[in-house]
Tab-separated table of C-alpha atoms and ligand atoms in Angstrom:
chain	number	residue	atom	x	y	z
A	985	MET	CA	-21.516	-6.221	25.254
A	986	THR	CA	-20.986	-2.755	23.714
A	987	ARG	CA	-22.586	-1.366	20.563
A	988	THR	CA	-21.504	0.818	17.688
A	989	GLN	CA	-22.615	1.470	14.111
A	990	VAL	CA	-19.436	0.313	12.333
A	991	GLY	CA	-16.996	-2.109	13.978
A	992	ILE	CA	-13.615	-1.690	12.300
A	993	VAL	CA	-10.895	-4.336	12.638
A	994	GLY	CA	-7.388	-2.932	12.118
A	995	ALA	CA	-5.800	0.488	12.729
A	996	GLY	CA	-3.680	0.623	9.588
A	997	PRO	CA	-4.307	3.458	7.126
A	998	ALA	CA	-7.530	1.796	5.866
A	999	GLY	CA	-9.199	1.322	9.267
A	1000	LEU	CA	-8.151	4.689	10.697
A	1001	LEU	CA	-9.169	6.688	7.631
A	1002	LEU	CA	-12.493	4.848	7.392
A	1003	SER	CA	-13.232	5.683	11.022
A	1004	HIS	CA	-12.374	9.356	10.437
A	1005	LEU	CA	-14.411	9.633	7.196
A	1006	LEU	CA	-17.413	8.036	8.930
A	1007	HIS	CA	-17.052	10.471	11.831
A	1008	LEU	CA	-17.154	13.393	9.359
A	1009	ARG	CA	-20.487	11.975	8.128
A	1010	GLY	CA	-21.894	11.579	11.629
A	1011	ILE	CA	-21.438	7.782	11.794
A	1012	GLU	CA	-19.999	6.233	14.941
A	1013	SER	CA	-17.339	3.508	14.844
A	1014	VAL	CA	-14.954	1.587	17.084
A	1015	VAL	CA	-11.507	0.562	15.792
A	1016	LEU	CA	-9.925	-2.601	17.252
A	1017	GLU	CA	-6.171	-2.993	16.699
A	1018	SER	CA	-4.239	-6.034	17.911
A	1019	ARG	CA	-0.836	-4.275	18.117
A	1020	PRO	CA	0.327	-1.434	20.418
A	1021	ARG	CA	0.043	2.172	19.164
A	1022	GLY	CA	3.834	2.614	18.906
A	1023	HIS	CA	4.151	-0.448	16.687
A	1024	VAL	CA	1.438	0.708	14.285
A	1025	GLU	CA	2.893	4.233	14.113
A	1026	HIS	CA	6.451	3.134	13.364
A	1027	ARG	CA	6.008	0.230	10.935
A	1028	GLN	CA	8.051	1.238	7.842
A	1029	ARG	CA	6.076	0.677	4.671
A	1030	ALA	CA	4.848	2.720	1.735
A	1031	GLY	CA	5.831	6.280	0.876
A	1032	MET	CA	4.315	7.399	-2.435
A	1033	LEU	CA	0.870	9.015	-2.511
A	1034	GLU	CA	-1.133	9.441	-5.693
A	1035	GLN	CA	-2.727	12.801	-6.388
A	1036	GLY	CA	-6.157	11.292	-5.555
A	1037	THR	CA	-4.910	10.085	-2.148
A	1038	VAL	CA	-3.485	13.527	-1.389
A	1039	ASP	CA	-6.829	15.089	-2.372
A	1040	VAL	CA	-8.764	12.715	-0.064
A	1041	LEU	CA	-6.494	13.433	2.928
A	1042	ARG	CA	-6.707	17.204	2.365
A	1043	ALA	CA	-10.494	17.171	1.925
A	1044	ALA	CA	-10.810	15.139	5.147
A	1045	GLY	CA	-8.814	17.794	7.046
A	1046	VAL	CA	-5.845	15.506	7.789
A	1047	GLY	CA	-3.424	16.852	5.181
A	1048	ASP	CA	-1.807	19.811	6.987
A	1049	ARG	CA	1.415	18.098	8.055
A	1050	MET	CA	1.594	16.259	4.720
A	1051	ASP	CA	1.417	19.614	2.912
A	1052	ARG	CA	4.104	21.068	5.197
A	1053	VAL	CA	6.689	18.286	5.049
A	1054	GLY	CA	5.697	16.029	2.129
A	1055	LEU	CA	7.740	16.242	-1.086
A	1056	VAL	CA	5.866	16.863	-4.345
A	1057	HIS	CA	7.402	14.925	-7.248
A	1058	HIS	CA	6.674	15.586	-10.912
A	1059	GLY	CA	8.383	12.557	-12.405
A	1060	ILE	CA	10.388	9.371	-11.950
A	1061	GLU	CA	13.559	8.125	-13.550
A	1062	LEU	CA	13.817	4.773	-15.324
A	1063	ARG	CA	17.388	3.510	-15.468
A	1064	PHE	CA	18.430	0.484	-17.546
A	1065	ALA	CA	21.239	-0.622	-19.860
A	1066	GLY	CA	23.357	2.255	-18.505
A	1067	GLU	CA	20.770	4.813	-19.720
A	1068	ARG	CA	18.720	7.312	-17.705
A	1069	HIS	CA	15.261	8.449	-18.792
A	1070	ARG	CA	12.748	10.714	-17.066
A	1071	ILE	CA	8.983	10.184	-17.172
A	1072	ASP	CA	7.418	13.617	-16.747
A	1073	PHE	CA	4.021	13.408	-15.031
A	1074	PRO	CA	2.440	16.843	-15.591
A	1075	SER	CA	2.943	16.800	-19.368
A	1076	LEU	CA	1.934	13.136	-19.758
A	1077	ALA	CA	-0.805	12.819	-17.143
A	1078	GLY	CA	-2.876	15.973	-17.257
A	1079	GLY	CA	-0.864	18.118	-14.874
A	1080	ARG	CA	-0.934	15.579	-12.051
A	1081	ALA	CA	1.877	14.867	-9.597
A	1082	VAL	CA	2.585	12.593	-6.604
A	1083	MET	CA	3.573	13.231	-2.984
A	1084	ILE	CA	6.289	11.496	-0.981
A	1085	TYR	CA	4.956	11.221	2.564
A	1086	ALA	CA	5.489	8.075	4.615
A	1087	GLN	CA	2.702	5.738	5.686
A	1088	THR	CA	4.031	5.998	9.265
A	1089	GLU	CA	3.247	9.734	9.201
A	1090	ILE	CA	-0.260	9.244	7.766
A	1091	VAL	CA	-0.983	6.729	10.518
A	1092	LYS	CA	0.338	9.138	13.208
A	1093	ASP	CA	-1.795	11.979	11.781
A	1094	LEU	CA	-4.919	9.799	11.708
A	1095	VAL	CA	-4.454	8.330	15.208
A	1096	ALA	CA	-3.926	11.828	16.629
A	1097	ARG	CA	-7.005	13.121	14.851
A	1098	ARG	CA	-9.268	10.221	15.916
A	1099	LEU	CA	-8.195	10.622	19.535
A	1100	ALA	CA	-8.617	14.447	19.397
A	1101	ASP	CA	-12.175	13.891	18.111
A	1102	ALA	CA	-12.825	11.473	21.017
A	1103	GLY	CA	-12.901	8.559	18.565
A	1104	GLN	CA	-12.640	5.052	19.981
A	1105	VAL	CA	-9.421	3.364	18.864
A	1106	LEU	CA	-8.508	0.415	21.087
A	1107	PHE	CA	-4.899	-0.744	20.788
A	1108	GLU	CA	-3.829	-4.230	21.915
A	1109	ALA	CA	-7.396	-5.330	21.199
A	1110	GLU	CA	-7.339	-8.443	19.017
A	1111	ALA	CA	-10.474	-9.441	17.106
A	1112	LEU	CA	-11.007	-13.182	17.591
A	1113	VAL	CA	-14.349	-14.068	15.966
A	1114	LEU	CA	-16.642	-12.270	13.502
A	1115	ASP	CA	-20.166	-13.617	13.795
A	1116	GLY	CA	-23.748	-13.082	12.595
A	1117	LEU	CA	-22.624	-11.617	9.274
A	1118	THR	CA	-25.965	-12.151	7.537
A	1119	THR	CA	-28.041	-11.050	10.539
A	1120	GLY	CA	-29.034	-7.459	11.364
A	1121	THR	CA	-26.483	-7.303	14.201
A	1122	PRO	CA	-23.091	-8.806	13.414
A	1123	THR	CA	-20.692	-9.082	16.341
A	1124	ILE	CA	-16.952	-8.977	16.920
A	1125	ARG	CA	-15.530	-10.975	19.816
A	1126	TYR	CA	-12.196	-9.496	20.882
A	1127	ARG	CA	-9.598	-9.704	23.642
A	1128	HIS	CA	-8.501	-6.535	25.426
A	1129	GLU	CA	-6.632	-6.126	28.722
A	1130	GLY	CA	-6.771	-9.861	29.376
A	1131	ARG	CA	-10.541	-10.198	29.005
A	1132	GLU	CA	-12.888	-11.143	26.175
A	1133	HIS	CA	-15.555	-8.643	25.063
A	1134	THR	CA	-18.253	-8.490	22.404
A	1135	LEU	CA	-18.895	-5.516	20.151
A	1136	ALA	CA	-22.305	-5.517	18.436
A	1137	CYS	CA	-22.465	-3.473	15.212
A	1138	ASP	CA	-24.656	-2.625	12.240
A	1139	VAL	CA	-21.714	-3.370	9.938
A	1140	ILE	CA	-18.195	-4.820	10.261
A	1141	ALA	CA	-15.336	-3.417	8.172
A	1142	ALA	CA	-12.330	-5.750	8.065
A	1143	CYS	CA	-9.348	-3.453	7.473
A	1144	ASP	CA	-7.027	-5.975	9.067
A	1145	GLY	CA	-4.405	-6.533	6.381
A	1146	PHE	CA	-3.303	-9.593	4.465
A	1147	HIS	CA	-3.016	-11.881	7.528
A	1148	GLY	CA	-6.224	-10.635	9.132
A	1149	LEU	CA	-9.389	-12.267	10.388
A	1150	GLY	CA	-11.794	-10.724	7.855
A	1151	ARG	CA	-10.722	-12.614	4.762
A	1152	ALA	CA	-10.039	-15.813	6.750
A	1153	THR	CA	-13.623	-15.652	8.045
A	1154	LEU	CA	-15.040	-15.274	4.520
A	1155	GLU	CA	-12.851	-18.059	3.135
A	1156	ALA	CA	-14.148	-20.414	5.835
A	1157	LEU	CA	-17.766	-19.729	4.802
A	1158	PRO	CA	-18.597	-21.529	1.506
A	1159	GLU	CA	-21.785	-19.450	1.126
A	1160	ALA	CA	-19.639	-16.279	0.894
A	1161	GLY	CA	-18.374	-17.578	-2.487
A	1162	THR	CA	-14.957	-15.931	-2.027
A	1163	HIS	CA	-12.547	-16.433	-4.926
A	1164	ARG	CA	-8.778	-15.959	-4.663
A	1165	PHE	CA	-6.625	-14.761	-7.512
A	1166	GLU	CA	-2.914	-14.865	-6.825
A	1167	ARG	CA	0.594	-14.757	-8.200
A	1168	GLU	CA	3.911	-15.267	-6.398
A	1169	TYR	CA	7.169	-13.784	-7.676
A	1170	PRO	CA	10.581	-15.470	-7.487
A	1171	PHE	CA	12.126	-12.566	-5.555
A	1172	ALA	CA	11.650	-10.324	-2.517
A	1173	TRP	CA	12.597	-6.717	-1.637
A	1174	LEU	CA	15.244	-5.783	0.892
A	1175	GLY	CA	14.409	-2.257	2.084
A	1176	ILE	CA	16.627	0.096	4.094
A	1177	LEU	CA	16.146	3.455	5.714
A	1178	ALA	CA	19.359	5.509	5.913
A	1179	ASP	CA	20.295	8.796	7.547
A	1180	VAL	CA	21.677	10.349	4.394
A	1181	ALA	CA	20.434	12.968	1.940
A	1182	PRO	CA	18.898	11.315	-1.140
A	1183	SER	CA	21.300	11.080	-4.090
A	1184	CYS	CA	18.497	12.126	-6.448
A	1185	ASP	CA	15.614	14.616	-6.614
A	1186	GLU	CA	13.062	12.069	-7.866
A	1187	LEU	CA	12.643	8.310	-7.465
A	1188	ILE	CA	14.888	6.054	-9.558
A	1189	TYR	CA	13.586	2.656	-10.698
A	1190	ALA	CA	16.552	0.661	-12.052
A	1191	ARG	CA	16.699	-2.584	-13.974
A	1192	HIS	CA	20.217	-4.040	-13.960
A	1193	GLU	CA	21.390	-7.508	-14.905
A	1194	ARG	CA	22.114	-8.062	-11.176
A	1195	GLY	CA	18.464	-7.232	-10.393
A	1196	PHE	CA	16.118	-4.365	-9.591
A	1197	ALA	CA	16.889	-1.383	-7.323
A	1198	LEU	CA	14.783	1.586	-6.226
A	1199	HIS	CA	15.961	4.861	-4.751
A	1200	SER	CA	13.208	6.582	-2.769
A	1201	MET	CA	13.324	9.003	0.140
A	1202	ARG	CA	11.535	10.175	3.246
A	1203	SER	CA	12.913	13.729	3.594
A	1204	ALA	CA	15.855	15.931	2.605
A	1205	THR	CA	17.981	13.966	5.088
A	1206	VAL	CA	16.542	10.431	5.017
A	1207	SER	CA	16.785	7.983	2.097
A	1208	ARG	CA	14.722	4.858	1.500
A	1209	LEU	CA	16.305	2.277	-0.810
A	1210	TYR	CA	15.284	-1.167	-2.025
A	1211	LEU	CA	17.060	-4.107	-3.671
A	1212	GLN	CA	15.627	-7.173	-5.370
A	1213	VAL	CA	16.861	-10.226	-3.390
A	1214	PRO	CA	16.101	-13.971	-3.598
A	1215	PRO	CA	12.786	-14.919	-1.943
A	1216	ASP	CA	14.583	-16.893	0.778
A	1217	ALA	CA	17.182	-14.176	1.565
A	1218	GLY	CA	17.751	-13.389	5.242
A	1219	LEU	CA	18.990	-10.135	6.783
A	1220	ALA	CA	22.094	-11.989	8.000
A	1221	ASP	CA	23.140	-12.350	4.326
A	1222	TRP	CA	23.070	-8.591	3.898
A	1223	PRO	CA	25.514	-6.590	6.041
A	1224	ASP	CA	25.341	-2.834	5.346
A	1225	ASP	CA	28.493	-2.731	3.177
A	1226	ARG	CA	27.135	-5.411	0.881
A	1227	ILE	CA	23.850	-3.502	0.516
A	1228	TRP	CA	25.603	-0.237	-0.436
A	1229	ASP	CA	27.926	-2.019	-2.899
A	1230	GLU	CA	25.008	-3.781	-4.530
A	1231	LEU	CA	22.933	-0.583	-4.733
A	1232	ALA	CA	25.853	1.304	-6.294
A	1233	ALA	CA	26.364	-1.468	-8.869
A	1234	ARG	CA	22.693	-1.563	-9.859
A	1235	PHE	CA	22.318	2.227	-10.155
A	1236	GLU	CA	25.556	2.517	-12.166
A	1237	ASP	CA	24.993	4.784	-15.193
A	1238	GLY	CA	28.516	5.001	-16.566
A	1239	GLY	CA	28.304	8.766	-16.335
A	1240	GLY	CA	29.581	9.725	-12.934
A	1241	TRP	CA	26.354	9.645	-10.923
A	1242	GLU	CA	27.174	8.678	-7.347
A	1243	LEU	CA	25.233	7.099	-4.540
A	1244	THR	CA	26.017	8.682	-1.169
A	1245	HIS	CA	26.256	6.222	1.736
A	1246	GLY	CA	25.043	6.827	5.278
A	1247	PRO	CA	24.154	4.992	8.494
A	1248	VAL	CA	21.425	2.383	7.985
A	1249	THR	CA	18.756	2.846	10.654
A	1250	GLU	CA	16.366	0.099	9.606
A	1251	LYS	CA	16.343	-3.015	7.405
A	1252	GLY	CA	13.591	-5.402	6.363
A	1253	ILE	CA	12.668	-7.998	3.740
A	1254	THR	CA	9.225	-8.009	2.088
A	1255	PRO	CA	7.900	-10.873	-0.027
A	1256	MET	CA	6.354	-9.946	-3.390
A	1257	ARG	CA	2.852	-11.089	-4.141
A	1258	SER	CA	-0.216	-10.235	-6.190
A	1259	PHE	CA	-3.489	-11.255	-4.564
A	1260	VAL	CA	-7.191	-10.436	-4.885
A	1261	ALA	CA	-10.112	-11.845	-2.870
A	1262	ALA	CA	-13.505	-11.252	-4.459
A	1263	PRO	CA	-16.199	-10.287	-3.764
A	1264	MET	CA	-15.120	-7.842	-1.047
A	1265	ARG	CA	-18.416	-8.203	0.814
A	1266	HIS	CA	-20.548	-10.908	2.390
A	1267	GLY	CA	-23.727	-9.829	4.191
A	1268	ARG	CA	-22.699	-7.111	6.625
A	1269	LEU	CA	-18.943	-7.778	6.462
A	1270	PHE	CA	-16.913	-5.551	4.102
A	1271	LEU	CA	-13.208	-5.999	3.309
A	1272	ALA	CA	-10.995	-2.984	2.544
A	1273	GLY	CA	-7.285	-2.454	1.812
A	1274	ASP	CA	-4.707	-5.236	2.145
A	1275	ALA	CA	-7.389	-7.465	3.722
A	1276	ALA	CA	-8.800	-7.901	0.214
A	1277	HIS	CA	-5.840	-7.351	-2.100
A	1278	ILE	CA	-2.050	-7.169	-2.283
A	1279	VAL	CA	0.114	-5.733	-5.037
A	1280	PRO	CA	3.892	-5.994	-5.391
A	1281	PRO	CA	5.279	-2.587	-4.306
A	1282	THR	CA	6.910	-1.739	-7.663
A	1283	GLY	CA	3.861	0.292	-8.724
A	1284	ALA	CA	3.548	1.938	-5.254
A	1285	LYS	CA	-0.177	1.199	-5.216
A	1286	GLY	CA	-0.924	-0.692	-1.939
A	1287	LEU	CA	-1.578	2.276	0.322
A	1288	ASN	CA	-3.349	4.208	-2.438
A	1289	LEU	CA	-5.756	1.320	-3.024
A	1290	ALA	CA	-6.516	1.139	0.699
A	1291	VAL	CA	-7.398	4.856	0.686
A	1292	ALA	CA	-9.570	4.479	-2.449
A	1293	ASP	CA	-11.469	1.513	-0.923
A	1294	VAL	CA	-12.373	3.279	2.308
A	1295	THR	CA	-13.275	6.532	0.553
A	1296	LEU	CA	-15.843	4.573	-1.432
A	1297	LEU	CA	-16.950	2.509	1.561
A	1298	ALA	CA	-17.394	5.494	3.882
A	1299	SER	CA	-19.806	7.288	1.574
A	1300	ALA	CA	-21.665	4.048	0.723
A	1301	LEU	CA	-22.081	3.180	4.421
A	1302	ALA	CA	-23.173	6.717	5.314
A	1303	ARG	CA	-25.874	6.659	2.625
A	1304	TRP	CA	-27.098	3.314	3.889
A	1305	LEU	CA	-26.943	3.929	7.646
A	1306	ARG	CA	-28.290	7.506	7.441
A	1307	ASP	CA	-30.738	7.382	4.533
A	1308	GLY	CA	-31.429	3.662	4.041
A	1309	ASP	CA	-30.074	3.875	0.469
A	1310	GLU	CA	-28.377	0.548	-0.379
A	1311	THR	CA	-27.113	1.337	-3.884
A	1312	GLY	CA	-23.631	2.334	-2.682
A	1313	ILE	CA	-23.010	-0.732	-0.553
A	1314	ASP	CA	-24.430	-3.016	-3.228
A	1315	GLY	CA	-21.993	-1.584	-5.772
A	1316	TYR	CA	-19.016	-1.357	-3.378
A	1317	SER	CA	-17.229	-4.583	-4.299
A	1318	ASP	CA	-17.576	-4.248	-8.090
A	1319	THR	CA	-16.580	-0.574	-8.090
A	1320	ALA	CA	-13.579	-1.121	-5.802
A	1321	LEU	CA	-12.412	-4.156	-7.785
A	1322	ARG	CA	-12.199	-2.203	-11.049
A	1323	ARG	CA	-9.544	0.056	-9.519
A	1324	VAL	CA	-7.914	-2.927	-7.792
A	1325	TRP	CA	-7.497	-4.845	-11.061
A	1326	ARG	CA	-6.074	-1.791	-12.824
A	1327	ALA	CA	-3.491	-1.487	-10.034
A	1328	GLU	CA	-2.827	-5.243	-10.153
A	1329	HIS	CA	-2.109	-4.996	-13.877
A	1330	PHE	CA	0.132	-1.945	-13.570
A	1331	SER	CA	2.039	-3.364	-10.582
A	1332	HIS	CA	2.553	-6.660	-12.413
A	1333	LEU	CA	3.813	-4.821	-15.511
A	1334	MET	CA	6.250	-2.661	-13.512
A	1335	THR	CA	7.433	-5.722	-11.574
A	1336	THR	CA	8.059	-8.016	-14.530
A	1337	MET	CA	9.620	-5.232	-16.610
A	1338	LEU	CA	12.036	-4.049	-13.922
A	1339	HIS	CA	13.039	-7.247	-12.088
A	1340	VAL	CA	15.305	-10.026	-13.264
A	1341	ASP	CA	13.757	-13.458	-12.870
A	1342	PRO	CA	16.723	-15.787	-12.334
A	1343	ALA	CA	14.838	-18.603	-14.093
A	1344	ALA	CA	13.822	-16.501	-17.100
A	1345	ASP	CA	15.466	-17.176	-20.447
A	1346	PRO	CA	17.168	-14.537	-22.647
A	1347	PHE	CA	13.909	-14.100	-24.558
A	1348	ASP	CA	12.152	-12.721	-21.426
A	1349	HIS	CA	15.102	-10.447	-20.745
A	1350	GLN	CA	14.885	-8.961	-24.259
A	1351	LEU	CA	11.113	-8.492	-23.928
A	1352	ALA	CA	11.574	-6.524	-20.705
A	1353	LEU	CA	14.269	-4.320	-22.249
A	1354	SER	CA	12.155	-3.737	-25.335
A	1355	GLN	CA	9.191	-2.711	-23.164
A	1356	LEU	CA	11.400	-0.222	-21.285
A	1357	ARG	CA	12.795	1.186	-24.547
A	1358	TYR	CA	9.261	1.583	-25.894
A	1359	ILE	CA	8.150	3.451	-22.775
A	1360	VAL	CA	11.015	5.920	-22.933
A	1361	SER	CA	10.750	6.526	-26.685
A	1362	SER	CA	6.985	6.740	-27.293
A	1363	ALA	CA	4.886	9.500	-25.718
A	1364	ALA	CA	1.863	7.161	-25.809
A	1365	ALA	CA	3.706	4.395	-23.943
A	1366	ALA	CA	5.208	6.879	-21.448
A	1367	ALA	CA	1.717	8.306	-20.836
A	1368	THR	CA	0.486	4.805	-19.937
A	1369	VAL	CA	3.088	4.595	-17.171
A	1370	ALA	CA	2.570	8.196	-16.059
A	1371	GLU	CA	-1.218	8.069	-15.774
A	1372	ASN	CA	-1.203	4.743	-13.955
A	1373	TYR	CA	1.568	5.884	-11.617
A	1374	VAL	CA	-0.105	9.157	-10.594
A	1375	GLY	CA	-3.427	7.280	-10.397
A	1376	LEU	CA	-6.466	7.232	-12.626
A	1377	SER	CA	-9.444	9.217	-11.341
A	1378	VAL	CA	-12.002	6.970	-13.064
A	1379	VAL	CA	-11.374	3.299	-13.741
B	1760	LIG	P1	-2.312	-2.750	7.248
B	1760	LIG	O1	-1.474	-1.551	7.201
B	1760	LIG	O2	-1.645	-4.079	7.133
B	1760	LIG	O3	-3.154	-2.690	8.587
B	1760	LIG	C1	-3.891	-3.779	9.069
B	1760	LIG	C2	-3.963	-3.670	10.572
B	1760	LIG	O4	-4.830	-4.680	11.086
B	1760	LIG	C3	-4.260	-5.179	12.287
B	1760	LIG	N1	-4.853	-6.514	12.558
B	1760	LIG	C4	-5.746	-6.756	13.548
B	1760	LIG	N2	-6.276	-5.961	14.490
B	1760	LIG	C5	-7.171	-6.519	15.369
B	1760	LIG	N3	-7.535	-7.821	15.336
B	1760	LIG	C6	-7.021	-8.661	14.404
B	1760	LIG	N4	-7.408	-9.950	14.379
B	1760	LIG	C7	-6.090	-8.132	13.450
B	1760	LIG	N5	-5.388	-8.655	12.410
B	1760	LIG	C8	-4.652	-7.676	11.884
B	1760	LIG	C9	-2.769	-5.190	12.002
B	1760	LIG	O5	-1.996	-5.201	13.196
B	1760	LIG	C10	-2.615	-3.882	11.227
B	1760	LIG	O6	-2.317	-2.801	12.081
B	1760	LIG	O7	-3.445	-2.727	6.103
B	1760	LIG	P2	-4.200	-1.482	5.423
B	1760	LIG	O8	-4.706	-0.537	6.446
B	1760	LIG	O9	-5.104	-2.105	4.447
B	1760	LIG	O10	-3.074	-0.672	4.652
B	1760	LIG	C11	-2.460	-1.189	3.513
B	1760	LIG	C12	-0.995	-0.754	3.467
B	1760	LIG	O11	-0.380	-0.932	4.732
B	1760	LIG	C13	-0.241	-1.566	2.435
B	1760	LIG	O12	-0.970	-1.665	1.214
B	1760	LIG	C14	1.110	-1.002	2.056
B	1760	LIG	O13	1.903	-0.653	3.145
B	1760	LIG	C15	1.798	-2.098	1.225
B	1760	LIG	N6	3.213	-1.970	1.286
B	1760	LIG	C16	3.783	-1.063	0.488
B	1760	LIG	N7	3.000	-0.332	-0.362
B	1760	LIG	C17	3.547	0.594	-1.153
B	1760	LIG	O14	2.804	1.265	-1.885
B	1760	LIG	N8	4.918	0.810	-1.115
B	1760	LIG	C18	5.743	0.094	-0.255
B	1760	LIG	O15	6.933	0.331	-0.225
B	1760	LIG	C19	5.186	-0.870	0.580
B	1760	LIG	N9	5.951	-1.580	1.458
B	1760	LIG	C20	3.976	-2.760	2.192
B	1760	LIG	C21	5.351	-2.515	2.271
B	1760	LIG	C22	3.407	-3.757	3.006
B	1760	LIG	C23	4.166	-4.532	3.878
B	1760	LIG	N10	3.511	-5.588	4.616
B	1760	LIG	C24	2.081	-5.692	4.668
B	1760	LIG	C25	4.153	-6.719	5.147
B	1760	LIG	C26	6.135	-3.228	3.182
B	1760	LIG	C27	5.554	-4.238	3.988
B	1760	LIG	C28	6.462	-4.936	4.982
B	1761	LIG	C1	8.740	4.068	-0.825
B	1761	LIG	O1	9.088	5.246	-0.756
B	1761	LIG	O2	8.764	3.324	0.163
B	1761	LIG	C2	8.309	3.493	-2.133
B	1761	LIG	C3	8.173	4.334	-3.217
B	1761	LIG	C4	7.793	3.802	-4.436
B	1761	LIG	C5	7.569	2.441	-4.552
B	1761	LIG	C6	7.689	1.616	-3.455
B	1761	LIG	C7	8.067	2.144	-2.234
B	1761	LIG	O3	7.236	1.921	-5.763
């Protein structure tokens, strides 16, 4: 049996950043991660950071590489019906901007920093059972190097993603009173990484009658692109040539804009889902990040929500564990959920407006087009998209 103040399950961005923020406040933690370090550091996922996320990483002293190689973007393009429209963030959202910096890089920066600070991050350590949640000493039973161990803690933070143990544990306890709110979408995203310079300076979100497409990037030489595909699509259905042809068709603007092709270095399919589990706390177990909520990636909010949750949780836990002040932890779930629901709404709006539901009737199609036209012709409507996209400081 070992002991720590905060036992953290999961070394994704939520768990690693929580551990680092607690360390800065003099609170000790142990992070247990079921997968190997290389897997966690190379899993291709999100890439767009809100201004607030950038500010948190800088203030925590883990923003140097982000500031050196990240790309600051001041707008996005909406493309539909052969038209191109720019949403300008600084003029519409109080001078704010966003940063393109991949989740893989944030995770590498945080792992390096935790290890440099002699933090305990155990890879290939799978949490098996969370116990004693309403006692003064909850425990985590986990398997590491072929043996089972027990970690006794003051608090457990489940930062273990959508398929993790934290939420499953709460859902199996009727007294936790966990509610699920969820929505499935009749499509998925096929994402590629390609060794080619981006064909645009800012992200392009395109609605085309063939479906949605997104042009994002990782650097001046690496592009990240996504296509709406059927929910049951397999990678075998999508050889590289078909992907490039489909992307070119969906980004078509009738005006000579061209998509440059390049070698595809990675491909994956992600289901689309909206999900919230509430409350995000039971006794001494706290959920943060994807463990508690999922958004479809169209609003680029998943990683940003994970960062917002643990920023709140770290200061609430520090006040409690250091000063005995419980107000922060008592308000954690309600405060976090306000931001979560704002992001759920925005992500749902972006998703339904930009994707083509094969079962939708022409009425839905016209509603989506009308919503897009409104956004690109009214400063008030454009500001709604801009301020949600760059992130609201108070929700
Ligand atoms: P993560 O990153 O899923 O990390 C959870 C970690 O917990 C570990 N784990 C366990 N460890 C020990 N014991 C157990 N029993 C465990 N069970 C699980 C897992 O191995 C993992 O390392 O959650 P976190 O930290 O909350 O971070 C959230 C973000 O990762 C997530 O919101 C975004 O990446 C969502 N997301 C995207 N967001 C965007 O904004 N834009 C995107 O393009 C985008 N693409 C994606 C995504 C999420 C994906 N997932 C979850 C399948 C693409 C994918 C494929
Ligand atoms: C990405 O760069 O991976 C990305 C950017 C914006 C999104 C989703 C994904 O909305």
